[in-house]
Amino acid sequence: RDLHSFPTRRSSDLLALALSVTFASGCEQPASADDYRDGQIELSDQGAFELSIFHAQGEPRVGTNTFYLRVSAPEDDAGTGRGVPNVDLQVAAATLDGSSFMDVPPQITYEGDGTYRVENLRFEAAGAWSVDFDLGFGSLNDHVSFEFMVEG
């Protein structure tokens, strides 16, 4: 028998099986985030800045949060680069699955030595979040993301 002589149901079953194997093996799972780590350090996309993040109350929770963000020049491996003052910071946050986002911009205050207080950063739901910072310093523009879990 050739392939065309199989009953229609058999062909549709094979097609469904082939599609399910293709999707199961070829599609990426949604991104996940690690547990939050106070002092986590990320290098900006273009390598112009090194950023470290600290939570004022220990770890992020659903609701309003305050973070301290240190922006420094990536001068050495010890994380002790020179703090960068007067950075124009913009903040956005959303769950990694896109189901929730921060709808009110937080207040950002410069504290000194490259440290910025980011107040009223609001997480609407528990889960994996990305907090994105756009940085401007003179003609230099850069970006960094911190991804972590937010508890309920």
Tab-separated table of C-alpha atoms in Angstrom:
chain	number	residue	atom	x	y	z
A	1	ARG	CA	0.000	0.000	0.000
A	2	ASP	CA	1.203	3.464	-0.677
A	3	LEU	CA	0.915	6.390	1.725
A	4	HIS	CA	-2.135	7.817	-0.042
A	5	SER	CA	-4.190	4.659	0.490
A	6	PHE	CA	-4.120	4.908	4.322
A	7	PRO	CA	-7.430	5.995	5.806
A	8	THR	CA	-7.768	9.740	6.442
A	9	ARG	CA	-7.869	9.216	10.191
A	10	ARG	CA	-4.521	7.430	10.167
A	11	SER	CA	-2.950	10.262	8.136
A	12	SER	CA	-4.312	12.879	10.500
A	13	ASP	CA	-3.025	10.899	13.504
A	14	LEU	CA	0.443	10.730	11.962
A	15	LEU	CA	0.358	14.427	11.170
A	16	ALA	CA	-0.637	15.244	14.754
A	17	LEU	CA	2.154	13.041	16.095
A	18	ALA	CA	4.718	14.626	13.760
A	19	LEU	CA	3.624	18.124	14.759
A	20	SER	CA	3.723	17.324	18.472
A	21	VAL	CA	7.261	15.913	18.178
A	22	THR	CA	8.342	18.962	16.163
A	23	PHE	CA	6.910	21.414	18.675
A	24	ALA	CA	8.187	19.507	21.704
A	25	SER	CA	11.725	19.340	20.394
A	26	GLY	CA	11.966	22.611	18.476
A	27	CYS	CA	10.255	25.192	20.647
A	28	GLU	CA	12.011	26.873	23.499
A	29	GLN	CA	10.406	26.904	26.902
A	30	PRO	CA	9.647	30.314	28.436
A	31	ALA	CA	12.656	31.939	30.064
A	32	SER	CA	13.045	31.440	33.772
A	33	ALA	CA	14.753	33.482	36.441
A	34	ASP	CA	16.901	32.559	39.396
A	35	ASP	CA	16.162	33.436	42.986
A	36	TYR	CA	16.960	37.046	43.847
A	37	ARG	CA	20.541	37.633	45.069
A	38	ASP	CA	21.301	40.847	46.939
A	39	GLY	CA	24.410	42.397	45.409
A	40	GLN	CA	23.932	40.703	42.033
A	41	ILE	CA	26.260	42.333	39.484
A	42	GLU	CA	25.534	42.754	35.779
A	43	LEU	CA	27.632	44.341	33.065
A	44	SER	CA	25.672	46.661	30.769
A	45	ASP	CA	25.041	45.497	27.197
A	46	GLN	CA	27.819	47.659	25.723
A	47	GLY	CA	30.157	47.106	28.678
A	48	ALA	CA	30.202	50.774	29.670
A	49	PHE	CA	28.804	50.248	33.180
A	50	GLU	CA	28.795	47.666	35.931
A	51	LEU	CA	25.609	47.634	37.981
A	52	SER	CA	24.879	45.980	41.300
A	53	ILE	CA	21.429	45.799	42.870
A	54	PHE	CA	20.415	45.646	46.540
A	55	HIS	CA	16.929	45.411	48.026
A	56	ALA	CA	16.163	47.685	50.996
A	57	GLN	CA	14.162	44.985	52.831
A	58	GLY	CA	16.172	41.896	51.857
A	59	GLU	CA	14.259	40.442	48.910
A	60	PRO	CA	11.583	41.587	46.458
A	61	ARG	CA	7.931	40.853	47.179
A	62	VAL	CA	4.631	41.496	45.455
A	63	GLY	CA	3.748	45.142	46.073
A	64	THR	CA	5.934	48.233	46.434
A	65	ASN	CA	9.703	47.731	46.725
A	66	THR	CA	12.799	49.889	47.212
A	67	PHE	CA	16.132	48.980	45.623
A	68	TYR	CA	19.585	50.521	45.680
A	69	LEU	CA	21.413	50.412	42.375
A	70	ARG	CA	25.154	51.113	42.198
A	71	VAL	CA	26.422	52.222	38.805
A	72	SER	CA	30.173	52.061	38.387
A	73	ALA	CA	32.857	52.030	35.731
A	74	PRO	CA	33.975	48.404	35.236
A	75	GLU	CA	37.571	49.055	36.298
A	76	ASP	CA	38.466	45.846	38.104
A	77	ASP	CA	37.222	42.358	38.942
A	78	ALA	CA	36.523	43.188	42.598
A	79	GLY	CA	33.422	45.238	41.818
A	80	THR	CA	35.037	48.343	43.249
A	81	GLY	CA	34.916	50.479	40.121
A	82	ARG	CA	34.492	54.228	40.452
A	83	GLY	CA	30.850	55.218	41.073
A	84	VAL	CA	29.207	57.126	38.223
A	85	PRO	CA	27.114	60.168	39.279
A	86	ASN	CA	24.493	61.982	37.205
A	87	VAL	CA	23.346	58.978	35.191
A	88	ASP	CA	19.946	59.395	33.571
A	89	LEU	CA	18.129	56.208	34.627
A	90	GLN	CA	14.877	54.889	33.175
A	91	VAL	CA	13.294	51.767	34.678
A	92	ALA	CA	10.848	49.252	33.244
A	93	ALA	CA	9.744	45.936	34.733
A	94	ALA	CA	7.638	43.060	33.458
A	95	THR	CA	7.111	39.380	34.102
A	96	LEU	CA	9.089	37.162	31.756
A	97	ASP	CA	5.864	35.667	30.405
A	98	GLY	CA	4.482	39.155	29.654
A	99	SER	CA	1.400	38.748	31.843
A	100	SER	CA	2.160	41.656	34.202
A	101	PHE	CA	4.192	44.848	34.093
A	102	MET	CA	5.088	47.874	36.178
A	103	ASP	CA	2.646	50.613	35.169
A	104	VAL	CA	3.887	53.496	37.357
A	105	PRO	CA	7.503	54.668	37.073
A	106	PRO	CA	9.462	54.513	40.330
A	107	GLN	CA	11.159	57.504	41.951
A	108	ILE	CA	14.937	57.584	41.500
A	109	THR	CA	17.194	59.571	43.845
A	110	TYR	CA	20.978	59.870	43.667
A	111	GLU	CA	22.532	58.910	47.031
A	112	GLY	CA	26.241	59.426	46.247
A	113	ASP	CA	29.214	57.328	45.039
A	114	GLY	CA	27.236	56.032	42.045
A	115	THR	CA	24.381	54.712	44.218
A	116	TYR	CA	20.781	55.441	43.266
A	117	ARG	CA	17.701	54.720	45.402
A	118	VAL	CA	14.847	53.309	43.286
A	119	GLU	CA	11.630	53.670	45.305
A	120	ASN	CA	8.089	52.506	44.594
A	121	LEU	CA	9.064	49.815	42.123
A	122	ARG	CA	5.859	47.798	42.121
A	123	PHE	CA	5.525	44.111	41.288
A	124	GLU	CA	1.899	43.184	40.623
A	125	ALA	CA	2.292	39.392	40.805
A	126	ALA	CA	4.613	36.661	42.024
A	127	GLY	CA	6.825	34.988	39.452
A	128	ALA	CA	9.811	35.600	37.206
A	129	TRP	CA	10.424	39.312	36.535
A	130	SER	CA	12.866	41.337	34.472
A	131	VAL	CA	13.822	44.796	35.740
A	132	ASP	CA	15.364	46.777	32.890
A	133	PHE	CA	17.478	49.897	33.293
A	134	ASP	CA	18.244	52.274	30.430
A	135	LEU	CA	21.251	54.441	31.272
A	136	GLY	CA	22.276	57.721	29.707
A	137	PHE	CA	25.522	59.507	30.479
A	138	GLY	CA	26.430	62.303	28.094
A	139	SER	CA	26.300	60.838	24.590
A	140	LEU	CA	26.566	57.269	25.929
A	141	ASN	CA	23.406	55.138	26.132
A	142	ASP	CA	23.365	51.604	27.496
A	143	HIS	CA	21.034	49.002	28.970
A	144	VAL	CA	21.071	46.269	31.601
A	145	SER	CA	18.499	43.730	32.815
A	146	PHE	CA	18.190	41.943	36.126
A	147	GLU	CA	15.996	38.829	36.086
A	148	PHE	CA	14.833	37.236	39.314
A	149	MET	CA	11.911	35.628	41.098
A	150	VAL	CA	9.461	37.739	43.077
A	151	GLU	CA	7.693	36.010	45.952
A	152	GLY	CA	4.053	36.553	46.854
